[in-house]
Coordinates of N, CA, C and O and ligand atoms in Angstrom, one line a residue:
M1 N 0.6 -1.4 -0.1 CA 0.1 -0.2 -0.5 C 0.8 1.0 0.0 O 1.7 1.0 1.2
A2 N 0.6 2.0 -1.3 CA 1.5 2.6 -0.8 C 1.0 4.1 0.5 O -0.9 4.7 0.6
S3 N 1.3 4.7 1.1 CA 0.1 5.8 2.0 C 0.8 6.8 1.8 O 1.0 8.4 3.3
T4 N 1.2 7.2 0.6 CA 0.3 8.6 0.7 C -0.7 8.9 0.5 O -2.0 8.6 -0.1
F5 N -1.0 10.2 1.2 CA -2.9 10.2 1.1 C -2.7 12.2 0.3 O -2.1 13.2 0.7
R6 N -4.0 13.0 0.0 CA -4.0 14.4 -0.2 C -5.9 14.6 0.4 O -6.0 13.4 0.7
L7 N -5.7 15.8 1.0 CA -6.8 16.0 1.6 C -7.9 16.7 0.2 O -7.3 17.9 -0.5
R8 N -9.1 16.6 0.5 CA -9.7 18.0 -0.1 C -11.3 18.5 0.6 O -12.0 17.0 1.2
P9 N -12.2 19.4 0.4 CA -13.2 19.6 0.8 C -14.6 18.7 -0.3 O -14.1 18.1 -0.7
A10 N -15.0 18.1 2.0 CA -15.8 17.4 1.1 C -16.8 18.5 0.9 O -16.9 19.0 0.3
V11 N -17.4 17.1 -1.0 CA -19.7 17.5 -1.2 C -20.4 17.3 -0.9 O -20.3 15.6 -0.9
P12 N -22.2 17.5 -1.3 CA -22.6 16.7 -1.4 C -22.7 15.0 -1.3 O -22.7 14.2 -0.8
A13 N -22.2 14.8 -2.7 CA -22.0 13.8 -2.9 C -21.4 12.1 -2.2 O -21.0 11.3 -2.0
D14 N -20.4 13.0 -1.4 CA -19.7 12.5 -0.6 C -21.0 11.9 0.8 O -20.0 10.7 1.9
G15 N -21.6 11.8 1.3 CA -23.1 11.7 2.3 C -22.1 9.8 2.5 O -22.3 9.7 3.3
A16 N -23.0 9.3 0.9 CA -22.3 7.8 2.0 C -21.6 7.1 2.2 O -21.0 6.2 3.6
F17 N -20.2 7.7 1.8 CA -18.6 7.9 2.4 C -18.8 8.2 4.7 O -17.9 7.6 4.7
L18 N -19.2 9.4 4.8 CA -19.3 9.6 5.5 C -20.3 8.5 5.9 O -20.1 8.9 7.9
G19 N -21.5 8.4 5.6 CA -21.4 7.9 6.7 C -20.8 5.9 7.7 O -21.6 5.2 7.9
D20 N -20.0 5.8 6.2 CA -19.4 4.7 6.3 C -18.4 4.7 7.6 O -18.4 4.6 8.1
M21 N -17.8 6.1 7.8 CA -17.0 6.9 9.1 C -17.6 7.4 10.3 O -16.8 7.0 11.3
V22 N -18.9 7.2 9.7 CA -19.8 6.7 11.1 C -19.7 5.7 11.8 O -18.7 5.5 13.1
V23 N -20.2 4.3 11.3 CA -19.9 3.6 11.2 C -18.5 3.0 11.8 O -18.3 2.1 12.9
E24 N -17.3 3.4 11.1 CA -15.8 3.2 11.9 C -16.2 3.9 12.9 O -14.9 3.7 13.8
A25 N -16.8 4.6 13.7 CA -15.8 6.1 14.7 C -17.2 5.2 15.8 O -16.7 4.7 16.6
A26 N -18.2 4.2 15.6 CA -19.0 3.9 16.3 C -18.2 2.8 16.4 O -19.3 2.0 17.5
N27 N -17.7 1.9 15.8 CA -17.2 0.9 15.7 C -16.1 0.4 16.1 O -14.8 -0.3 16.2
W28 N -15.3 2.0 16.5 CA -13.5 1.8 16.8 C -13.0 1.4 18.1 O -12.1 0.2 17.9
R29 N -13.8 -0.1 18.9 CA -14.0 -0.5 19.3 C -13.1 -2.1 19.0 O -14.3 -2.4 18.5
Q30 N -11.7 -2.2 18.8 CA -11.6 -3.8 18.9 C -13.0 -5.1 19.4 O -12.6 -5.4 19.9
G31 N -12.9 -5.7 17.4 CA -13.5 -6.5 17.6 C -14.7 -6.3 17.5 O -16.1 -7.4 16.6
A32 N -16.2 -4.6 17.9 CA -16.6 -4.0 17.8 C -16.8 -4.1 15.8 O -16.6 -3.8 15.1
A33 N -18.6 -4.5 15.8 CA -18.8 -5.1 14.6 C -20.2 -4.0 14.4 O -20.7 -5.2 13.7
R34 N -20.5 -2.6 14.9 CA -22.2 -3.2 14.2 C -21.9 -3.2 12.7 O -21.3 -2.3 12.4
P35 N -23.9 -3.7 12.9 CA -23.2 -3.7 11.4 C -24.0 -2.2 11.1 O -24.4 -1.1 11.6
R36 N -23.5 -1.8 9.8 CA -24.4 -0.3 8.4 C -25.6 -0.1 9.3 O -25.5 1.8 9.6
H37 N -26.2 -0.9 8.9 CA -27.9 -0.3 9.6 C -28.1 0.0 10.7 O -28.7 0.8 11.3
E38 N -27.1 -1.0 11.7 CA -28.1 -0.6 12.8 C -27.9 0.5 13.3 O -28.1 1.6 14.5
V39 N -26.1 1.1 13.4 CA -25.5 1.7 13.5 C -26.0 3.1 12.5 O -27.1 4.5 13.6
I40 N -26.7 3.4 11.5 CA -27.1 4.5 10.3 C -28.9 5.2 10.4 O -29.5 5.5 11.0
G41 N -29.3 3.1 11.2 CA -30.7 3.4 11.1 C -30.4 3.9 13.0 O -32.3 4.1 13.0
G42 N -30.2 4.7 13.8 CA -30.9 5.1 15.2 C -30.0 6.4 15.1 O -29.5 7.2 14.6
A43 N -31.1 7.6 15.7 CA -31.1 8.3 15.3 C -30.0 9.1 15.8 O -29.0 10.3 15.3
D44 N -29.2 8.9 16.5 CA -27.9 9.3 17.7 C -26.7 9.5 16.2 O -26.3 10.1 16.7
H45 N -26.7 8.3 15.5 CA -25.3 8.9 14.2 C -26.2 8.9 13.3 O -25.6 9.9 12.7
R46 N -27.1 9.2 13.6 CA -27.7 9.3 11.4 C -27.4 10.6 11.4 O -27.5 11.3 10.2
R47 N -27.9 11.4 12.9 CA -28.1 13.3 12.7 C -26.7 13.7 12.1 O -26.7 14.7 11.7
Y48 N -25.1 12.4 12.4 CA -24.3 13.1 11.6 C -23.9 13.4 10.3 O -23.3 13.7 9.7
V49 N -25.0 12.8 9.6 CA -24.9 12.5 8.3 C -26.2 12.6 7.0 O -26.0 13.3 6.4
A50 N -27.6 13.0 8.1 CA -28.5 13.0 7.3 C -28.5 14.7 6.9 O -27.9 15.4 7.9
G51 N -29.2 14.0 5.9 CA -28.8 15.1 4.1 C -27.6 16.0 4.6 O -27.8 17.8 3.8
W52 N -26.8 15.8 4.5 CA -25.9 15.9 4.8 C -25.4 15.8 2.4 O -26.4 15.7 2.0
M53 N -25.1 17.4 2.5 CA -24.2 18.8 3.3 C -25.5 20.0 3.4 O -26.4 19.9 2.2
R54 N -26.1 20.5 4.6 CA -27.1 22.0 4.8 C -26.3 22.7 5.1 O -24.9 23.0 4.9
P55 N -26.4 23.3 5.3 CA -26.2 25.1 5.6 C -25.3 25.5 6.8 O -25.6 24.5 7.4
G56 N -24.2 25.5 6.7 CA -23.0 25.1 7.8 C -22.1 23.5 8.4 O -21.7 24.2 9.2
D57 N -22.8 23.2 7.7 CA -22.2 21.4 7.1 C -20.6 22.1 6.3 O -20.8 23.0 5.5
A58 N -20.0 21.2 7.0 CA -18.2 21.1 6.1 C -17.2 20.1 6.8 O -17.5 19.8 8.2
G59 N -16.5 19.8 5.6 CA -15.7 18.7 6.2 C -14.8 18.7 5.2 O -14.0 18.7 4.3
F60 N -13.2 17.8 4.9 CA -12.6 17.0 4.5 C -12.1 15.8 4.6 O -12.5 14.7 4.8
I61 N -12.2 15.1 3.0 CA -12.2 14.2 2.2 C -11.2 13.0 2.5 O -9.8 14.4 1.9
A62 N -10.7 12.7 2.7 CA -8.5 11.9 2.4 C -8.8 10.5 1.0 O -9.6 10.1 1.3
E63 N -8.0 11.3 0.1 CA -8.2 10.2 -0.6 C -7.0 9.5 -0.4 O -6.1 10.5 -0.6
A64 N -6.2 8.2 -0.7 CA -5.7 7.9 -1.3 C -5.2 8.5 -2.7 O -5.8 8.5 -3.1
T65 N -3.3 8.6 -3.2 CA -3.1 9.4 -3.8 C -2.9 7.7 -4.7 O -3.6 8.9 -6.2
A66 N -3.0 7.0 -4.3 CA -3.2 5.7 -5.7 C -4.6 5.2 -5.8 O -5.2 4.5 -6.9
G67 N -5.5 6.8 -5.6 CA -7.3 5.7 -5.6 C -8.3 5.1 -4.0 O -7.3 5.0 -3.8
G68 N -9.3 6.1 -4.1 CA -10.1 5.8 -2.6 C -9.8 6.9 -1.9 O -8.8 7.6 -1.8
L69 N -10.8 6.6 -1.8 CA -11.6 7.4 0.4 C -10.7 6.4 1.1 O -11.3 5.2 1.0
V70 N -10.0 7.2 1.8 CA -9.5 7.0 3.1 C -10.4 7.1 4.8 O -9.9 6.8 5.6
G71 N -10.3 8.2 4.4 CA -10.9 8.6 5.7 C -11.9 10.2 5.6 O -11.9 10.4 4.4
A72 N -12.1 11.0 6.8 CA -13.2 12.1 6.5 C -12.9 12.1 7.5 O -13.0 11.9 8.7
A73 N -13.2 14.0 8.1 CA -13.2 14.0 9.1 C -14.5 15.6 9.2 O -14.5 16.1 7.2
W74 N -15.7 15.4 10.0 CA -16.7 17.1 8.8 C -17.3 17.7 10.0 O -17.0 17.1 11.9
Y75 N -17.8 18.5 10.1 CA -18.7 19.1 11.1 C -19.7 19.7 11.2 O -20.2 20.5 9.1
R76 N -21.0 19.5 12.0 CA -22.2 20.1 11.8 C -22.4 20.8 12.4 O -21.9 21.1 13.7
L77 N -23.7 21.9 12.0 CA -24.4 22.4 13.8 C -25.2 21.7 13.7 O -26.4 22.1 12.9
L78 N -25.6 20.8 15.0 CA -27.0 20.9 15.2 C -27.5 21.1 16.2 O -27.4 21.9 17.4
P79 N -29.2 22.0 16.2 CA -29.6 21.9 16.9 C -30.0 21.7 18.9 O -29.5 20.4 18.6
R80 N -30.6 22.3 19.3 CA -30.3 22.2 21.1 C -31.6 20.5 20.8 O -32.1 19.9 22.4
D81 N -32.1 20.6 20.2 CA -33.9 19.8 20.2 C -32.6 18.7 19.4 O -34.1 17.7 19.6
E82 N -31.6 18.1 18.6 CA -31.7 17.5 18.8 C -30.0 17.5 18.8 O -29.3 16.8 17.0
P83 N -29.2 17.3 19.3 CA -28.0 17.0 19.5 C -27.1 16.3 19.3 O -27.8 14.7 19.5
G84 N -25.8 16.2 19.2 CA -25.8 15.0 18.7 C -24.6 14.7 20.2 O -24.8 15.6 21.6
F85 N -24.3 13.5 20.4 CA -23.4 12.7 22.2 C -22.8 14.3 22.0 O -21.9 14.8 23.8
G86 N -22.1 15.3 21.3 CA -20.9 16.2 22.2 C -21.4 17.9 21.6 O -20.7 18.5 22.0
Y87 N -22.6 17.7 21.9 CA -23.0 18.5 22.2 C -22.6 19.8 23.3 O -22.6 19.2 23.9
V88 N -22.4 21.2 22.4 CA -22.2 22.1 24.1 C -22.7 22.8 23.5 O -23.2 24.0 24.4
G89 N -23.2 23.8 23.0 CA -24.0 24.9 22.7 C -25.0 25.1 21.4 O -23.7 24.5 19.9
T90 N -25.8 26.3 21.0 CA -25.9 26.0 19.7 C -24.8 26.7 18.9 O -24.1 28.5 18.9
G91 N -24.8 26.8 17.6 CA -23.8 27.5 16.5 C -23.1 27.5 17.3 O -21.6 27.6 16.6
V92 N -22.2 26.0 18.1 CA -20.7 25.5 18.3 C -20.8 24.1 17.8 O -21.3 23.1 17.8
P93 N -20.3 24.1 16.7 CA -20.0 23.1 15.2 C -19.0 21.9 16.7 O -19.0 21.5 16.8
E94 N -19.9 20.6 15.9 CA -19.2 19.4 16.6 C -18.7 18.3 15.4 O -19.1 18.2 13.8
L95 N -17.1 17.4 15.9 CA -17.1 16.8 14.1 C -17.2 15.2 15.0 O -16.9 15.5 16.1
I96 N -16.9 15.0 14.2 CA -17.2 13.3 13.9 C -15.6 13.2 12.7 O -14.7 13.9 12.3
I97 N -14.3 12.0 13.4 CA -13.4 11.8 12.6 C -13.9 9.9 13.1 O -14.1 9.4 13.2
G98 N -13.3 10.0 10.3 CA -13.3 8.2 10.9 C -11.9 8.0 10.1 O -11.9 8.8 8.8
V99 N -11.6 7.3 10.1 CA -10.3 6.1 8.9 C -10.9 4.8 8.9 O -9.9 4.5 9.6
R100 N -10.6 4.4 7.2 CA -10.7 3.4 7.0 C -9.8 2.2 7.9 O -8.4 3.0 7.6
P101 N -9.9 1.4 8.3 CA -8.7 0.9 9.2 C -7.0 0.9 8.6 O -6.0 0.8 9.5
I102 N -7.1 0.6 7.4 CA -5.8 0.1 7.1 C -5.7 1.3 6.9 O -4.0 0.5 6.7
W103 N -6.0 2.0 6.6 CA -4.9 3.9 6.6 C -5.0 4.5 7.8 O -4.3 5.2 7.6
R104 N -5.0 3.7 9.7 CA -4.3 4.4 10.5 C -3.9 4.1 10.4 O -2.9 3.4 10.7
A105 N -3.6 4.9 11.6 CA -1.0 5.4 12.4 C -0.5 5.9 10.9 O 0.4 5.3 11.4
H106 N -1.7 6.5 10.2 CA -0.4 6.9 8.9 C -0.4 8.5 8.8 O -0.4 8.5 8.3
G107 N -1.0 8.8 10.2 CA -0.9 10.2 10.1 C -2.2 11.0 9.5 O -2.5 11.8 9.6
V108 N -3.1 10.9 9.1 CA -4.1 10.8 8.5 C -5.1 11.6 9.5 O -5.8 13.0 8.9
G109 N -5.4 10.6 9.5 CA -6.2 11.4 11.3 C -6.3 12.3 12.2 O -7.5 13.6 11.4
R110 N -4.2 13.3 11.6 CA -4.4 14.6 12.7 C -4.9 15.1 11.0 O -4.6 16.7 11.6
A111 N -4.0 14.7 9.5 CA -4.3 15.7 8.8 C -5.3 16.2 8.8 O -5.6 17.8 8.7
L112 N -6.6 15.4 8.9 CA -7.5 15.8 9.3 C -8.2 17.2 10.4 O -9.3 18.0 9.3
L113 N -7.7 16.3 10.9 CA -7.6 16.8 11.7 C -7.8 18.6 12.3 O -8.5 19.8 12.3
Q114 N -6.6 19.1 12.0 CA -6.2 20.2 11.5 C -6.6 20.8 10.7 O -6.9 22.0 10.8
E115 N -6.7 19.9 10.0 CA -7.3 21.0 8.1 C -9.0 21.2 8.8 O -9.0 22.3 8.5
L116 N -10.1 20.5 9.7 CA -11.0 20.9 9.8 C -11.2 22.1 10.6 O -12.0 23.0 10.5
C117 N -10.8 21.9 11.6 CA -10.3 23.3 13.0 C -10.2 24.3 11.7 O -10.7 25.1 12.4
D118 N -8.8 24.3 11.3 CA -8.4 25.5 10.4 C -9.5 26.2 9.6 O -9.8 27.2 10.0
H119 N -11.2 24.9 9.1 CA -11.7 25.7 8.3 C -12.7 26.0 9.5 O -13.1 27.5 9.2
A120 N -12.7 25.6 9.9 CA -13.6 26.0 11.3 C -12.9 27.0 12.3 O -14.1 28.4 12.2
R121 N -12.3 27.6 12.0 CA -11.6 28.7 12.3 C -12.5 30.1 11.5 O -12.3 31.3 11.9
A122 N -11.3 29.3 9.7 CA -11.9 30.6 9.2 C -13.3 30.5 9.3 O -13.2 31.8 8.5
Q123 N -13.9 30.0 9.5 CA -15.2 30.3 9.6 C -15.8 31.2 10.5 O -17.0 31.2 10.5
G124 N -15.4 31.4 11.6 CA -16.0 32.2 12.3 C -15.8 31.7 13.8 O -16.0 32.2 14.2
H125 N -15.8 31.0 12.8 CA -16.5 29.8 15.1 C -15.3 29.8 16.0 O -13.9 30.2 15.7
A126 N -15.6 30.2 16.9 CA -14.6 30.9 18.2 C -14.4 29.1 18.9 O -13.1 28.6 19.6
R127 N -15.2 28.2 18.8 CA -15.0 26.9 19.3 C -15.2 25.7 18.6 O -16.6 25.7 17.8
I128 N -15.2 24.3 19.1 CA -15.2 23.4 18.2 C -16.0 22.4 19.5 O -14.6 22.1 20.5
S129 N -16.2 20.8 18.9 CA -16.8 20.0 20.3 C -16.8 18.5 19.7 O -16.1 18.3 18.2
L130 N -16.6 17.6 20.3 CA -16.3 16.4 20.1 C -17.0 15.6 21.0 O -16.7 16.3 22.3
S131 N -16.8 14.5 21.2 CA -17.9 13.3 21.6 C -16.8 12.1 21.3 O -15.9 11.4 20.6
V132 N -15.5 11.7 23.1 CA -15.4 10.2 22.8 C -15.7 9.4 23.3 O -15.6 10.3 24.5
E133 N -15.6 8.0 23.8 CA -15.7 7.2 25.0 C -14.5 6.9 25.1 O -13.2 6.8 24.1
R134 N -15.4 6.8 26.6 CA -13.4 6.2 27.0 C -12.8 5.8 26.8 O -13.7 4.8 26.3
G135 N -12.0 5.1 26.5 CA -10.4 4.0 26.5 C -9.9 4.1 24.8 O -9.4 3.7 24.8
N136 N -11.2 5.4 24.2 CA -10.6 5.2 22.8 C -9.2 6.2 23.4 O -9.4 7.3 23.6
F137 N -8.3 5.7 22.0 CA -6.9 5.6 22.4 C -7.1 7.8 21.6 O -6.4 8.7 21.1
A138 N -8.1 8.2 20.9 CA -9.0 9.0 20.1 C -8.7 10.7 20.6 O -8.3 11.9 20.4
A139 N -9.0 10.4 21.8 CA -8.8 11.0 23.1 C -7.0 11.9 22.8 O -6.9 13.0 23.9
T140 N -5.6 10.9 23.2 CA -4.7 11.7 23.1 C -4.4 12.2 21.5 O -4.1 13.1 22.1
L141 N -5.4 11.9 20.8 CA -4.7 12.9 19.3 C -5.5 13.9 19.5 O -5.0 14.9 19.7
Y142 N -6.8 13.9 20.2 CA -8.0 15.2 20.3 C -6.6 15.9 21.2 O -7.3 17.7 21.1
R143 N -6.6 15.2 22.5 CA -5.7 15.7 23.8 C -4.4 16.8 22.6 O -4.3 18.5 23.4
S144 N -3.7 16.4 21.9 CA -2.6 17.1 22.1 C -2.9 17.6 20.1 O -2.2 18.9 20.0
E145 N -4.3 17.7 20.1 CA -4.3 18.6 18.3 C -5.0 20.1 20.2 O -5.6 20.5 19.3
G146 N -5.1 20.3 20.4 CA -5.5 21.5 22.1 C -7.0 21.4 22.5 O -7.7 22.7 22.9
F147 N -7.8 19.5 22.5 CA -9.1 19.7 23.0 C -9.2 19.0 24.3 O -7.7 18.3 25.0
A148 N -9.7 19.7 25.3 CA -9.7 19.0 26.4 C -11.1 19.6 27.3 O -12.1 19.4 26.2
V149 N -11.0 18.2 28.0 CA -12.6 17.4 28.4 C -13.3 18.4 29.3 O -12.8 19.7 30.1
V150 N -14.8 18.6 29.0 CA -15.5 19.9 29.3 C -16.4 19.1 30.4 O -17.4 20.3 30.9
R151 N -16.2 18.0 29.1 CA -18.2 17.6 29.4 C -17.8 16.4 30.4 O -17.4 15.5 29.1
S152 N -18.2 15.5 31.4 CA -17.9 14.0 31.1 C -19.1 13.3 31.6 O -20.2 12.6 32.3
G153 N -19.6 12.6 30.6 CA -21.0 11.9 31.0 C -21.0 10.0 30.9 O -19.7 9.7 31.6
V154 N -21.7 9.5 30.5 CA -21.4 7.7 31.2 C -21.1 7.1 29.9 O -21.5 6.7 28.6
G155 N -20.2 7.5 29.9 CA -18.7 5.9 29.4 C -18.0 7.2 28.8 O -17.6 6.6 27.2
R156 N -18.4 8.4 28.1 CA -17.7 9.2 27.2 C -17.6 10.0 27.8 O -18.4 11.2 28.4
D157 N -16.7 12.0 26.6 CA -16.5 13.2 27.3 C -17.0 13.9 26.2 O -16.5 13.8 25.1
T158 N -17.7 15.0 26.6 CA -17.5 15.9 25.7 C -15.9 16.9 25.6 O -15.2 16.6 27.0
M159 N -15.5 16.9 24.6 CA -14.3 17.5 24.7 C -13.9 19.3 23.6 O -15.5 18.9 22.7
V160 N -13.8 20.0 24.2 CA -13.7 21.5 22.8 C -12.2 22.0 22.4 O -11.2 21.7 24.3
K161 N -12.4 22.4 21.3 CA -11.2 23.3 21.5 C -11.7 24.8 21.3 O -12.0 25.2 20.4
R162 N -10.1 25.4 22.0 CA -10.8 26.5 21.8 C -10.1 27.1 20.2 O -8.7 27.1 19.8
L163 N -10.8 28.2 19.4 CA -10.9 28.4 17.7 C -9.4 29.6 17.7 O -8.8 29.6 16.6
R164 N -10.2 30.3 18.5 CA -8.9 31.8 18.7 C -9.5 32.2 20.5 O -10.3 32.1 21.1
Ligands
COA201 C1 -9.2 7.8 15.9 C2 -8.9 8.1 14.2 C3 -9.9 9.4 13.2 C4 -7.2 8.7 14.3 O1 -7.3 9.1 12.5 P1 -5.3 8.0 12.5 O2 -4.8 8.3 10.6 O3 -4.6 6.5 12.5 O4 -5.0 8.9 13.3 P2 -2.9 9.0 12.9 O5 -2.4 8.2 11.8 O6 -2.1 11.2 12.5 O7 -2.5 9.1 14.6 C5 -2.9 10.3 15.3 C6 -2.1 10.1 16.4 O8 -2.9 8.6 17.5 C7 -1.6 8.2 17.9 N1 -1.9 7.0 17.1 C8 -2.2 6.5 16.6 N2 -2.7 4.9 16.1 C9 -3.6 4.5 18.1 C10 -3.4 2.9 18.1 N3 -3.9 2.6 18.2 N4 -2.9 3.0 19.6 C11 -2.1 4.1 20.1 N5 -1.9 5.0 19.7 C12 -2.6 5.5 18.4 C13 -0.3 8.1 16.8 O9 0.9 6.7 16.8 C14 -0.3 9.2 16.8 O10 -0.2 9.6 17.2 P3 1.4 10.9 17.4 O11 1.4 11.1 16.2 O12 2.1 11.4 18.2 O13 2.6 9.5 16.9 C15 -8.2 6.5 13.3 O14 -7.9 5.9 14.5 C16 -10.1 6.5 13.6 O15 -10.6 6.3 12.9 N6 -10.7 5.3 14.5 C17 -11.3 4.8 14.7 C18 -13.0 5.2 14.6 C19 -13.0 6.4 16.0 O16 -12.1 6.1 16.7 N7 -13.7 7.3 15.2 C20 -13.0 8.4 17.0 C21 -14.2 9.0 17.4 S1 -14.7 9.9 18.9

């Protein structure tokens, strides 16, 4: 596998791939294999991709230079009455990230995260949030990119990064 990749902005046609990445995020635990229809069929996860892309949505896709989509990070502005796991307030974007298993630990996730945070800042957002289950090493990546835990729930933490 050639391990070079490039990033590009997400477009409306990427909705199905973002769905794949929601499934990866939900199945982060080794051995977990909740089927796609079960993950996306639940409102908790469907809200991260339903109707992609709406005004306020933004994301980046990592593509292998040899071809093929390998990962994505994106954010949405979810409403108070239909919040995500990492909701902290109206107008604060919440991000999701996923990388195909074979491509993990090649720097794709960090590159996507940095690109997305830069974009959120350029769009005028002061903060960006996410939710991570306790035990997921992704929390270490988030901390190293400036995210801090602002709320601890049952089995998961909400983290926020200040953008300015
Ligand atoms: C979390 C995820 C998006 C990170 O993407 P990635 O491309 O694997 O991450 P990177 O290669 O950029 O690595 C980021 C850091 O995490 C570390 N890391 C990568 N894989 C690791 C692992 N399995 N265990 C511990 N640390 C790991 C890397 O060493 C790197 O740190 P470094 O730059 O200091 O070396 C990806 O692994 C993934 O999709 N996981 C499953 C879905 C998920 O958990 N999504 C997030 C839900 S909140």
